[in-house]
PDB file of C-alpha atoms and ligand atoms in Angstrom:
ATOM      1  CA  MET A   1       7.690  -6.016  60.847  1.00 89.00           C
ATOM      2  CA  ARG A   2       8.432  -2.634  59.116  1.00 93.00           C
ATOM      3  CA  HIS A   3      12.241  -2.192  58.737  1.00 96.00           C
ATOM      4  CA  VAL A   4      14.976  -0.541  56.692  1.00 97.00           C
ATOM      5  CA  ILE A   5      18.385  -1.573  55.461  1.00 98.00           C
ATOM      6  CA  ALA A   6      21.379   0.264  56.781  1.00 98.00           C
ATOM      7  CA  LEU A   7      24.746  -0.205  55.218  1.00 98.00           C
ATOM      8  CA  ASP A   8      28.148   1.468  55.922  1.00 97.00           C
ATOM      9  CA  VAL A   9      30.877   1.093  53.509  1.00 96.00           C
ATOM     10  CA  GLY A  10      34.405   1.490  54.801  1.00 92.00           C
ATOM     11  CA  GLY A  11      37.925   1.106  53.187  1.00 89.00           C
ATOM     12  CA  THR A  12      38.346  -2.398  54.571  1.00 90.00           C
ATOM     13  CA  GLY A  13      34.882  -3.739  55.559  1.00 94.00           C
ATOM     14  CA  MET A  14      31.217  -3.052  55.242  1.00 96.00           C
ATOM     15  CA  LYS A  15      28.816  -2.995  58.226  1.00 96.00           C
ATOM     16  CA  ALA A  16      25.083  -3.710  57.641  1.00 97.00           C
ATOM     17  CA  ALA A  17      22.024  -3.860  59.721  1.00 96.00           C
ATOM     18  CA  LEU A  18      18.281  -4.289  59.434  1.00 96.00           C
ATOM     19  CA  VAL A  19      16.786  -1.513  61.504  1.00 94.00           C
ATOM     20  CA  GLY A  20      13.224  -1.446  62.856  1.00 91.00           C
ATOM     21  CA  ALA A  21      11.046   1.461  61.240  1.00 85.00           C
ATOM     22  CA  ASP A  22       8.430   1.763  63.742  1.00 69.00           C
ATOM     23  CA  THR A  23       8.936   5.405  64.771  1.00 57.00           C
ATOM     24  CA  ALA A  24       5.619   6.211  66.342  1.00 49.00           C
ATOM     25  CA  LEU A  25       5.564   9.668  65.031  1.00 43.00           C
ATOM     26  CA  SER A  26       1.918  10.428  65.570  1.00 40.00           C
ATOM     27  CA  GLY A  27       0.492  12.359  68.511  1.00 41.00           C
ATOM     28  CA  GLY A  28       3.730  14.287  69.102  1.00 42.00           C
ATOM     29  CA  THR A  29       5.591  11.359  70.442  1.00 50.00           C
ATOM     30  CA  PRO A  30       9.340  11.769  69.552  1.00 54.00           C
ATOM     31  CA  PRO A  31      10.966   9.308  67.196  1.00 57.00           C
ATOM     32  CA  ARG A  32      12.070   6.076  68.962  1.00 64.00           C
ATOM     33  CA  PRO A  33      15.697   5.000  68.931  1.00 71.00           C
ATOM     34  CA  PRO A  34      16.479   2.440  66.088  1.00 78.00           C
ATOM     35  CA  VAL A  35      16.183  -1.183  66.969  1.00 83.00           C
ATOM     36  CA  LEU A  36      18.767  -3.303  65.352  1.00 88.00           C
ATOM     37  CA  LEU A  37      17.104  -6.410  64.266  1.00 92.00           C
ATOM     38  CA  HIS A  38      19.989  -8.135  62.412  1.00 95.00           C
ATOM     39  CA  ARG A  39      23.525  -7.362  61.775  1.00 95.00           C
ATOM     40  CA  ALA A  40      26.105  -8.489  59.181  1.00 97.00           C
ATOM     41  CA  ARG A  41      29.515  -7.591  57.866  1.00 96.00           C
ATOM     42  CA  ARG A  42      31.292  -8.136  54.637  1.00 96.00           C
ATOM     43  CA  ALA A  43      34.888  -7.358  53.214  1.00 96.00           C
ATOM     44  CA  THR A  44      35.026  -4.428  51.003  1.00 95.00           C
ATOM     45  CA  GLY A  45      37.495  -6.002  48.686  1.00 94.00           C
ATOM     46  CA  ARG A  46      38.732  -2.730  47.248  1.00 93.00           C
ATOM     47  CA  GLU A  47      41.773  -4.642  45.733  1.00 94.00           C
ATOM     48  CA  ARG A  48      39.285  -5.943  43.133  1.00 95.00           C
ATOM     49  CA  GLY A  49      38.591  -2.417  41.815  1.00 94.00           C
ATOM     50  CA  PRO A  50      35.722   0.021  42.062  1.00 94.00           C
ATOM     51  CA  ASP A  51      33.166  -1.818  39.850  1.00 96.00           C
ATOM     52  CA  ALA A  52      33.517  -4.942  41.896  1.00 96.00           C
ATOM     53  CA  VAL A  53      32.988  -2.917  45.205  1.00 96.00           C
ATOM     54  CA  VAL A  54      29.885  -1.311  43.789  1.00 97.00           C
ATOM     55  CA  GLU A  55      28.678  -4.763  42.745  1.00 97.00           C
ATOM     56  CA  THR A  56      29.452  -6.106  46.293  1.00 97.00           C
ATOM     57  CA  ILE A  57      27.341  -3.292  47.739  1.00 97.00           C
ATOM     58  CA  LEU A  58      24.334  -3.997  45.554  1.00 98.00           C
ATOM     59  CA  GLY A  59      24.506  -7.696  46.106  1.00 98.00           C
ATOM     60  CA  PHE A  60      24.926  -7.373  49.928  1.00 98.00           C
ATOM     61  CA  ALA A  61      22.035  -5.058  50.077  1.00 98.00           C
ATOM     62  CA  ALA A  62      19.835  -7.542  48.037  1.00 98.00           C
ATOM     63  CA  GLU A  63      20.712 -10.464  50.409  1.00 97.00           C
ATOM     64  CA  LEU A  64      19.536  -8.203  53.406  1.00 97.00           C
ATOM     65  CA  ARG A  65      16.456  -7.511  51.572  1.00 97.00           C
ATOM     66  CA  ALA A  66      15.823 -11.288  51.087  1.00 97.00           C
ATOM     67  CA  TYR A  67      16.904 -11.965  54.777  1.00 97.00           C
ATOM     68  CA  GLY A  68      14.273  -9.315  55.909  1.00 96.00           C
ATOM     69  CA  ALA A  69      11.582 -10.741  53.767  1.00 96.00           C
ATOM     70  CA  GLU A  70      12.064 -14.307  55.153  1.00 96.00           C
ATOM     71  CA  HIS A  71      12.550 -13.309  58.786  1.00 96.00           C
ATOM     72  CA  TYR A  72      10.372 -10.231  59.402  1.00 94.00           C
ATOM     73  CA  GLY A  73       7.455 -11.098  57.039  1.00 93.00           C
ATOM     74  CA  GLU A  74       8.148  -8.206  54.500  1.00 95.00           C
ATOM     75  CA  PRO A  75      11.169  -6.872  52.602  1.00 96.00           C
ATOM     76  CA  ALA A  76      12.745  -3.552  53.790  1.00 97.00           C
ATOM     77  CA  ALA A  77      10.783  -0.443  53.026  1.00 97.00           C
ATOM     78  CA  ALA A  78      13.778   1.684  52.304  1.00 97.00           C
ATOM     79  CA  ALA A  79      17.594   1.647  52.486  1.00 98.00           C
ATOM     80  CA  GLY A  80      20.389   4.002  53.841  1.00 98.00           C
ATOM     81  CA  LEU A  81      23.928   3.817  52.527  1.00 98.00           C
ATOM     82  CA  ALA A  82      27.004   5.578  53.945  1.00 97.00           C
ATOM     83  CA  VAL A  83      30.190   5.772  51.879  1.00 96.00           C
ATOM     84  CA  PRO A  84      33.669   7.492  52.286  1.00 92.00           C
ATOM     85  CA  GLY A  85      35.063  10.322  50.202  1.00 89.00           C
ATOM     86  CA  ILE A  86      33.223  13.144  48.600  1.00 89.00           C
ATOM     87  CA  VAL A  87      29.489  12.617  48.392  1.00 92.00           C
ATOM     88  CA  ASP A  88      26.750  14.596  46.606  1.00 92.00           C
ATOM     89  CA  GLU A  89      23.895  13.703  48.917  1.00 92.00           C
ATOM     90  CA  GLU A  90      21.337  15.685  47.074  1.00 91.00           C
ATOM     91  CA  HIS A  91      21.829  13.771  43.880  1.00 94.00           C
ATOM     92  CA  GLY A  92      22.876  10.484  45.432  1.00 96.00           C
ATOM     93  CA  ILE A  93      26.301  10.393  43.696  1.00 96.00           C
ATOM     94  CA  ALA A  94      29.427   9.031  45.243  1.00 95.00           C
ATOM     95  CA  VAL A  95      31.700  11.681  43.659  1.00 93.00           C
ATOM     96  CA  TYR A  96      35.113  10.663  44.587  1.00 90.00           C
ATOM     97  CA  ALA A  97      36.845   8.276  47.116  1.00 89.00           C
ATOM     98  CA  ALA A  98      40.479   7.886  47.019  1.00 83.00           C
ATOM     99  CA  ASN A  99      40.658   4.558  48.958  1.00 85.00           C
ATOM    100  CA  LEU A 100      37.825   2.954  46.820  1.00 91.00           C
ATOM    101  CA  GLY A 101      38.938   4.501  43.521  1.00 89.00           C
ATOM    102  CA  TRP A 102      35.622   5.506  42.446  1.00 91.00           C
ATOM    103  CA  ARG A 103      34.459   8.664  40.655  1.00 93.00           C
ATOM    104  CA  ASP A 104      30.865   9.843  39.976  1.00 96.00           C
ATOM    105  CA  VAL A 105      29.063   6.603  40.824  1.00 97.00           C
ATOM    106  CA  PRO A 106      25.328   7.121  40.859  1.00 98.00           C
ATOM    107  CA  LEU A 107      24.977   4.907  44.040  1.00 98.00           C
ATOM    108  CA  ARG A 108      21.559   5.893  45.112  1.00 98.00           C
ATOM    109  CA  ALA A 109      19.915   5.136  41.672  1.00 98.00           C
ATOM    110  CA  LEU A 110      21.948   1.918  41.352  1.00 98.00           C
ATOM    111  CA  LEU A 111      20.745   0.609  44.717  1.00 98.00           C
ATOM    112  CA  ALA A 112      17.193   1.864  44.289  1.00 98.00           C
ATOM    113  CA  ASP A 113      16.966   0.048  40.896  1.00 98.00           C
ATOM    114  CA  ARG A 114      18.384  -3.248  42.528  1.00 97.00           C
ATOM    115  CA  LEU A 115      16.027  -3.067  45.637  1.00 98.00           C
ATOM    116  CA  GLY A 116      12.939  -1.343  44.324  1.00 97.00           C
ATOM    117  CA  VAL A 117      12.666   0.880  47.332  1.00 97.00           C
ATOM    118  CA  PRO A 118      13.749   4.444  48.082  1.00 97.00           C
ATOM    119  CA  VAL A 119      17.442   4.808  49.120  1.00 98.00           C
ATOM    120  CA  ALA A 120      19.445   7.648  50.861  1.00 97.00           C
ATOM    121  CA  LEU A 121      23.062   8.129  50.236  1.00 97.00           C
ATOM    122  CA  GLY A 122      25.237   9.789  52.887  1.00 96.00           C
ATOM    123  CA  HIS A 123      28.851  10.747  53.608  1.00 95.00           C
ATOM    124  CA  ASP A 124      30.233   8.298  56.196  1.00 94.00           C
ATOM    125  CA  VAL A 125      31.405  10.919  58.774  1.00 96.00           C
ATOM    126  CA  ARG A 126      28.283  12.970  58.399  1.00 96.00           C
ATOM    127  CA  THR A 127      26.117   9.937  58.752  1.00 97.00           C
ATOM    128  CA  GLY A 128      27.865   8.894  61.846  1.00 97.00           C
ATOM    129  CA  GLY A 129      27.616  12.361  63.126  1.00 97.00           C
ATOM    130  CA  LEU A 130      23.883  12.189  62.401  1.00 96.00           C
ATOM    131  CA  ALA A 131      23.635   9.183  64.693  1.00 96.00           C
ATOM    132  CA  GLU A 132      25.755  10.653  67.422  1.00 96.00           C
ATOM    133  CA  GLY A 133      23.768  13.817  67.456  1.00 95.00           C
ATOM    134  CA  ARG A 134      20.291  12.338  67.430  1.00 93.00           C
ATOM    135  CA  ILE A 135      20.739   9.169  69.595  1.00 92.00           C
ATOM    136  CA  GLY A 136      24.349   9.135  70.840  1.00 95.00           C
ATOM    137  CA  ALA A 137      26.572  11.373  72.739  1.00 96.00           C
ATOM    138  CA  GLY A 138      24.916  14.577  71.376  1.00 93.00           C
ATOM    139  CA  LYS A 139      21.372  13.472  72.127  1.00 91.00           C
ATOM    140  CA  GLY A 140      19.163  16.407  72.509  1.00 82.00           C
ATOM    141  CA  ALA A 141      21.799  18.979  71.362  1.00 91.00           C
ATOM    142  CA  ASP A 142      20.397  21.399  68.791  1.00 94.00           C
ATOM    143  CA  ARG A 143      23.888  22.250  67.514  1.00 96.00           C
ATOM    144  CA  PHE A 144      26.851  19.933  67.779  1.00 97.00           C
ATOM    145  CA  LEU A 145      30.124  19.247  66.073  1.00 98.00           C
ATOM    146  CA  PHE A 146      31.258  15.513  65.676  1.00 98.00           C
ATOM    147  CA  VAL A 147      35.029  15.023  65.112  1.00 98.00           C
ATOM    148  CA  PRO A 148      36.343  11.518  64.787  1.00 96.00           C
ATOM    149  CA  LEU A 149      40.093  11.217  65.217  1.00 96.00           C
ATOM    150  CA  GLY A 150      41.117   8.148  63.117  1.00 92.00           C
ATOM    151  CA  THR A 151      43.453   7.636  60.052  1.00 89.00           C
ATOM    152  CA  GLY A 152      42.520  11.192  59.192  1.00 92.00           C
ATOM    153  CA  ILE A 153      40.209  13.748  60.852  1.00 95.00           C
ATOM    154  CA  ALA A 154      36.762  14.903  59.495  1.00 94.00           C
ATOM    155  CA  GLY A 155      33.720  16.574  61.048  1.00 96.00           C
ATOM    156  CA  ALA A 156      29.911  16.593  60.940  1.00 97.00           C
ATOM    157  CA  ILE A 157      28.180  19.855  61.698  1.00 98.00           C
ATOM    158  CA  GLY A 158      24.822  19.160  63.391  1.00 97.00           C
ATOM    159  CA  VAL A 159      22.057  21.598  63.117  1.00 95.00           C
ATOM    160  CA  ASP A 160      18.573  21.003  64.403  1.00 90.00           C
ATOM    161  CA  GLY A 161      18.622  17.143  63.878  1.00 85.00           C
ATOM    162  CA  ARG A 162      20.366  17.180  60.538  1.00 90.00           C
ATOM    163  CA  VAL A 163      23.954  17.373  59.381  1.00 94.00           C
ATOM    164  CA  GLU A 164      25.135  20.286  57.044  1.00 95.00           C
ATOM    165  CA  ALA A 165      26.738  18.897  53.849  1.00 91.00           C
ATOM    166  CA  GLY A 166      27.708  22.367  52.379  1.00 91.00           C
ATOM    167  CA  ALA A 167      27.079  23.681  49.018  1.00 88.00           C
ATOM    168  CA  HIS A 168      29.426  21.063  47.220  1.00 84.00           C
ATOM    169  CA  GLY A 169      29.494  18.295  49.831  1.00 84.00           C
ATOM    170  CA  PHE A 170      32.604  19.434  51.523  1.00 87.00           C
ATOM    171  CA  ALA A 171      31.412  20.824  54.846  1.00 92.00           C
ATOM    172  CA  GLY A 172      33.070  19.637  58.073  1.00 94.00           C
ATOM    173  CA  GLU A 173      36.557  19.073  56.725  1.00 94.00           C
ATOM    174  CA  ILE A 174      38.144  20.335  59.846  1.00 97.00           C
ATOM    175  CA  GLY A 175      41.080  17.831  59.356  1.00 96.00           C
ATOM    176  CA  HIS A 176      42.346  20.354  56.732  1.00 96.00           C
ATOM    177  CA  VAL A 177      42.188  23.422  58.748  1.00 97.00           C
ATOM    178  CA  VAL A 178      45.723  24.726  58.898  1.00 98.00           C
ATOM    179  CA  VAL A 179      46.846  24.934  62.518  1.00 98.00           C
ATOM    180  CA  ARG A 180      50.646  25.153  61.831  1.00 98.00           C
ATOM    181  CA  PRO A 181      51.311  27.452  58.937  1.00 98.00           C
ATOM    182  CA  GLY A 182      54.365  26.235  56.975  1.00 98.00           C
ATOM    183  CA  GLY A 183      54.178  22.840  58.868  1.00 98.00           C
ATOM    184  CA  THR A 184      54.176  19.249  57.673  1.00 96.00           C
ATOM    185  CA  PRO A 185      53.027  18.745  54.050  1.00 96.00           C
ATOM    186  CA  CYS A 186      49.606  17.091  53.696  1.00 94.00           C
ATOM    187  CA  PRO A 187      48.392  15.041  50.636  1.00 90.00           C
ATOM    188  CA  CYS A 188      45.510  17.753  50.279  1.00 91.00           C
ATOM    189  CA  GLY A 189      48.306  20.214  48.991  1.00 95.00           C
ATOM    190  CA  GLN A 190      48.467  22.378  52.061  1.00 96.00           C
ATOM    191  CA  HIS A 191      51.004  22.475  54.922  1.00 98.00           C
ATOM    192  CA  GLY A 192      50.317  22.139  58.634  1.00 98.00           C
ATOM    193  CA  CYS A 193      46.806  20.517  58.451  1.00 97.00           C
ATOM    194  CA  LEU A 194      45.275  19.559  61.695  1.00 98.00           C
ATOM    195  CA  GLU A 195      45.158  15.913  60.785  1.00 96.00           C
ATOM    196  CA  ARG A 196      48.982  15.795  60.207  1.00 97.00           C
ATOM    197  CA  TYR A 197      49.262  16.402  64.038  1.00 98.00           C
ATOM    198  CA  ALA A 198      46.114  15.148  65.848  1.00 98.00           C
ATOM    199  CA  SER A 199      44.931  12.157  63.862  1.00 96.00           C
ATOM    200  CA  ALA A 200      45.465   8.749  65.522  1.00 95.00           C
ATOM    201  CA  SER A 201      47.781   7.957  62.481  1.00 95.00           C
ATOM    202  CA  ALA A 202      49.830  11.266  63.269  1.00 97.00           C
ATOM    203  CA  VAL A 203      50.243  10.482  66.866  1.00 97.00           C
ATOM    204  CA  SER A 204      51.258   6.929  66.056  1.00 97.00           C
ATOM    205  CA  GLU A 205      53.970   8.123  63.680  1.00 97.00           C
ATOM    206  CA  ALA A 206      55.156  10.868  66.261  1.00 98.00           C
ATOM    207  CA  TRP A 207      55.289   8.358  69.104  1.00 98.00           C
ATOM    208  CA  ALA A 208      56.961   5.645  67.036  1.00 98.00           C
ATOM    209  CA  ALA A 209      59.736   8.170  66.088  1.00 97.00           C
ATOM    210  CA  ALA A 210      60.014   9.531  69.775  1.00 97.00           C
ATOM    211  CA  CYS A 211      60.271   6.181  71.474  1.00 96.00           C
ATOM    212  CA  GLY A 212      62.372   4.363  68.791  1.00 96.00           C
ATOM    213  CA  ASP A 213      59.832   1.455  68.195  1.00 97.00           C
ATOM    214  CA  PRO A 214      58.384   1.572  64.708  1.00 97.00           C
ATOM    215  CA  GLU A 215      55.530  -0.653  65.916  1.00 97.00           C
ATOM    216  CA  ALA A 216      54.447   1.635  68.818  1.00 97.00           C
ATOM    217  CA  ASP A 217      51.066   3.490  68.055  1.00 97.00           C
ATOM    218  CA  ALA A 218      48.785   6.106  69.502  1.00 97.00           C
ATOM    219  CA  ALA A 219      47.305   3.610  72.120  1.00 97.00           C
ATOM    220  CA  ASP A 220      50.780   2.849  73.339  1.00 98.00           C
ATOM    221  CA  CYS A 221      51.525   6.582  73.600  1.00 98.00           C
ATOM    222  CA  ALA A 222      48.324   7.106  75.636  1.00 98.00           C
ATOM    223  CA  LYS A 223      49.423   4.251  78.032  1.00 97.00           C
ATOM    224  CA  ALA A 224      52.887   5.920  78.356  1.00 98.00           C
ATOM    225  CA  VAL A 225      51.291   9.225  79.081  1.00 98.00           C
ATOM    226  CA  ALA A 226      49.087   7.574  81.828  1.00 97.00           C
ATOM    227  CA  SER A 227      52.153   6.212  83.430  1.00 97.00           C
ATOM    228  CA  GLY A 228      53.870   9.670  83.424  1.00 97.00           C
ATOM    229  CA  ASP A 229      56.560   9.076  80.777  1.00 98.00           C
ATOM    230  CA  PRO A 230      57.717  12.728  80.027  1.00 98.00           C
ATOM    231  CA  ASN A 231      58.579  11.815  76.339  1.00 97.00           C
ATOM    232  CA  ALA A 232      55.045  10.531  75.778  1.00 98.00           C
ATOM    233  CA  VAL A 233      53.482  13.559  77.647  1.00 98.00           C
ATOM    234  CA  ARG A 234      55.430  15.851  75.223  1.00 98.00           C
ATOM    235  CA  VAL A 235      54.176  14.042  72.138  1.00 98.00           C
ATOM    236  CA  TRP A 236      50.732  13.806  73.397  1.00 98.00           C
ATOM    237  CA  GLN A 237      50.549  17.487  74.421  1.00 98.00           C
ATOM    238  CA  GLU A 238      51.723  18.516  70.897  1.00 98.00           C
ATOM    239  CA  ALA A 239      48.748  16.664  69.417  1.00 98.00           C
ATOM    240  CA  VAL A 240      46.368  18.055  72.072  1.00 98.00           C
ATOM    241  CA  ASP A 241      47.547  21.650  71.407  1.00 98.00           C
ATOM    242  CA  ALA A 242      47.102  21.230  67.610  1.00 98.00           C
ATOM    243  CA  LEU A 243      43.555  19.655  68.169  1.00 98.00           C
ATOM    244  CA  ALA A 244      42.561  22.523  70.582  1.00 98.00           C
ATOM    245  CA  ASP A 245      43.653  25.031  67.952  1.00 98.00           C
ATOM    246  CA  GLY A 246      41.623  23.338  65.320  1.00 98.00           C
ATOM    247  CA  LEU A 247      38.557  22.974  67.506  1.00 98.00           C
ATOM    248  CA  VAL A 248      38.638  26.565  68.724  1.00 98.00           C
ATOM    249  CA  THR A 249      38.563  27.828  65.112  1.00 98.00           C
ATOM    250  CA  ALA A 250      35.597  25.526  64.554  1.00 98.00           C
ATOM    251  CA  LEU A 251      33.740  26.611  67.732  1.00 97.00           C
ATOM    252  CA  THR A 252      34.397  30.263  66.975  1.00 98.00           C
ATOM    253  CA  LEU A 253      32.579  29.766  63.612  1.00 97.00           C
ATOM    254  CA  LEU A 254      29.850  27.404  64.685  1.00 97.00           C
ATOM    255  CA  ASP A 255      29.143  27.928  68.406  1.00 97.00           C
ATOM    256  CA  PRO A 256      28.177  24.295  68.965  1.00 97.00           C
ATOM    257  CA  ARG A 257      26.471  23.321  72.143  1.00 96.00           C
ATOM    258  CA  THR A 258      28.258  19.892  72.297  1.00 97.00           C
ATOM    259  CA  LEU A 259      31.582  18.909  70.780  1.00 98.00           C
ATOM    260  CA  ILE A 260      31.657  15.208  70.267  1.00 98.00           C
ATOM    261  CA  ILE A 261      35.179  13.633  69.887  1.00 98.00           C
ATOM    262  CA  GLY A 262      35.367  10.051  68.345  1.00 96.00           C
ATOM    263  CA  GLY A 263      37.651   7.645  66.516  1.00 94.00           C
ATOM    264  CA  GLY A 264      40.615   5.699  67.613  1.00 92.00           C
ATOM    265  CA  LEU A 265      42.397   8.544  69.637  1.00 95.00           C
ATOM    266  CA  ALA A 266      39.354   9.134  71.716  1.00 96.00           C
ATOM    267  CA  GLU A 267      39.511   5.659  73.020  1.00 95.00           C
ATOM    268  CA  ALA A 268      42.326   7.025  75.282  1.00 96.00           C
ATOM    269  CA  GLY A 269      39.391   8.419  77.437  1.00 97.00           C
ATOM    270  CA  GLU A 270      40.374  10.939  80.115  1.00 97.00           C
ATOM    271  CA  VAL A 271      44.110  10.846  79.097  1.00 98.00           C
ATOM    272  CA  LEU A 272      42.704  12.787  76.009  1.00 98.00           C
ATOM    273  CA  PHE A 273      39.683  14.544  77.380  1.00 98.00           C
ATOM    274  CA  GLN A 274      41.119  16.193  80.449  1.00 98.00           C
ATOM    275  CA  PRO A 275      44.055  17.974  78.758  1.00 98.00           C
ATOM    276  CA  LEU A 276      41.848  18.686  75.723  1.00 98.00           C
ATOM    277  CA  ARG A 277      39.240  20.516  77.783  1.00 98.00           C
ATOM    278  CA  ASP A 278      41.996  22.377  79.494  1.00 98.00           C
ATOM    279  CA  ALA A 279      43.684  23.280  76.262  1.00 98.00           C
ATOM    280  CA  VAL A 280      40.400  24.533  74.586  1.00 98.00           C
ATOM    281  CA  ARG A 281      39.538  26.438  77.922  1.00 98.00           C
ATOM    282  CA  ARG A 282      42.913  28.298  77.885  1.00 98.00           C
ATOM    283  CA  ARG A 283      42.271  29.450  74.299  1.00 98.00           C
ATOM    284  CA  VAL A 284      38.756  30.828  74.324  1.00 98.00           C
ATOM    285  CA  THR A 285      38.081  34.449  75.309  1.00 98.00           C
ATOM    286  CA  PHE A 286      34.668  35.614  74.290  1.00 98.00           C
ATOM    287  CA  GLN A 287      33.531  32.339  72.986  1.00 97.00           C
ATOM    288  CA  LYS A 288      31.029  30.099  74.918  1.00 97.00           C
ATOM    289  CA  LEU A 289      32.714  26.752  75.941  1.00 97.00           C
ATOM    290  CA  PRO A 290      30.701  23.861  74.537  1.00 97.00           C
ATOM    291  CA  SER A 291      30.606  20.608  76.405  1.00 96.00           C
ATOM    292  CA  ILE A 292      33.411  18.169  75.056  1.00 98.00           C
ATOM    293  CA  VAL A 293      32.170  14.586  75.231  1.00 97.00           C
ATOM    294  CA  PRO A 294      33.352  11.269  73.877  1.00 98.00           C
ATOM    295  CA  ALA A 295      31.428   9.617  71.189  1.00 97.00           C
ATOM    296  CA  ALA A 296      28.950   6.947  72.409  1.00 96.00           C
ATOM    297  CA  LEU A 297      28.246   4.815  69.386  1.00 94.00           C
ATOM    298  CA  GLY A 298      31.694   3.642  68.391  1.00 92.00           C
ATOM    299  CA  ASP A 299      32.099   2.002  65.013  1.00 90.00           C
ATOM    300  CA  THR A 300      28.364   1.388  64.696  1.00 92.00           C
ATOM    301  CA  ALA A 301      27.631   5.127  64.375  1.00 95.00           C
ATOM    302  CA  GLY A 302      27.880   5.078  60.499  1.00 95.00           C
ATOM    303  CA  CYS A 303      25.670   1.925  60.225  1.00 95.00           C
ATOM    304  CA  LEU A 304      23.061   3.516  62.577  1.00 95.00           C
ATOM    305  CA  GLY A 305      23.166   6.862  60.906  1.00 96.00           C
ATOM    306  CA  ALA A 306      22.362   5.046  57.623  1.00 97.00           C
ATOM    307  CA  GLY A 307      19.415   3.438  59.178  1.00 96.00           C
ATOM    308  CA  LEU A 308      18.223   6.920  60.365  1.00 95.00           C
ATOM    309  CA  LEU A 309      18.592   8.308  56.783  1.00 96.00           C
ATOM    310  CA  ALA A 310      16.459   5.581  55.603  1.00 96.00           C
ATOM    311  CA  ARG A 311      13.924   5.948  58.264  1.00 94.00           C
ATOM    312  CA  ASP A 312      13.727   9.609  57.482  1.00 93.00           C
ATOM    313  CA  LEU A 313      12.634   8.700  53.868  1.00 94.00           C
ATOM    314  CA  LEU A 314       9.770   6.903  55.195  1.00 92.00           C
ATOM    315  CA  ASN A 315       8.722   9.480  57.781  1.00 83.00           C
ATOM    316  CA  HIS A 316       9.135  12.464  55.724  1.00 68.00           C
ATOM    317  CA  THR A 317       9.113  14.303  58.911  1.00 52.00           C
ATOM    318  CA  ASP A 318      11.733  16.705  60.217  1.00 48.00           C
ATOM    319  CA  PRO A 319      12.634  15.466  63.750  1.00 48.00           C
ATOM    320  CA  THR A 320      12.769  19.117  64.939  1.00 45.00           C
ATOM    321  CA  GLU A 321       8.981  19.434  63.917  1.00 42.00           C
ATOM    322  CA  VAL A 322       8.142  16.704  66.525  1.00 41.00           C
ATOM    323  CA  THR A 323       7.462  18.496  69.844  1.00 39.00           C
ATOM    324  CA  PRO A 324       8.217  16.154  72.872  1.00 36.00           C
TER     325      PRO A 324
HETATM  326 ZN1  LIG B 401      45.234  18.760  54.418  1.00 76.56          ZN
END
């Protein structure tokens, strides 16, 4: 069975899958959603240094290739690889990742050499956004913005079935939009960046300080909000207000049809979405309100997106050229 390798490299773990590549693109049929044939995980092992991480990626992919050949009658026809940090997707280079310690690694060429098939390299959040936009919460939306609220905050700008990388691979960094000028310092060098206020880590920190329990995190804060704790409501609303300020800047610039919010903080569900929709609605004047929805694919988005990148290599067909 024709299939591709999908590999999503995170700071602590790697998620991989073999994804069916039968996309039935002839006769104007829209691409089928990817079928996951086989899934696997492995520790990233970043404490061993950047070279060892690269070797682990290459070895893991080669094992997946062997697994596919054995179980599906043929080896994978292409591979997609999603990595964190700054990624030059056009040239297939992992430019920089603070948490993995690498600089200018030609990952696409290295993996294509090892596997002997075409490889696509993507940025983890943009790749996850590609999956959310095409087959997840934004399915069918011609313009969307995907914003995962995790350790930090990033964004993926979806336009007509693809995700905008920018001229230098930096597009979508909404976490470093300044929402509180002169506010909390950010490792990026600015003060008052959105991710200092509305990431899951920032809310965890704020709630731990406010409730006096250093172990308390954002999920505990959401529970306390749901039970009506006024202290928690204050901490939560500060995060929601900062987030709404950042999102309104983004939607004023981009005019997305759908705003997909993911990551750890979005797991709070309506505890987040109800006040967030209200806060965004209060801020817009002339702008059109997008629908604000939770991400649908969870932590498999990056891996599914890597599979879509690989399938795109085989199809050479822009999904927007396919008329349903
Ligand atoms: Zn920043």
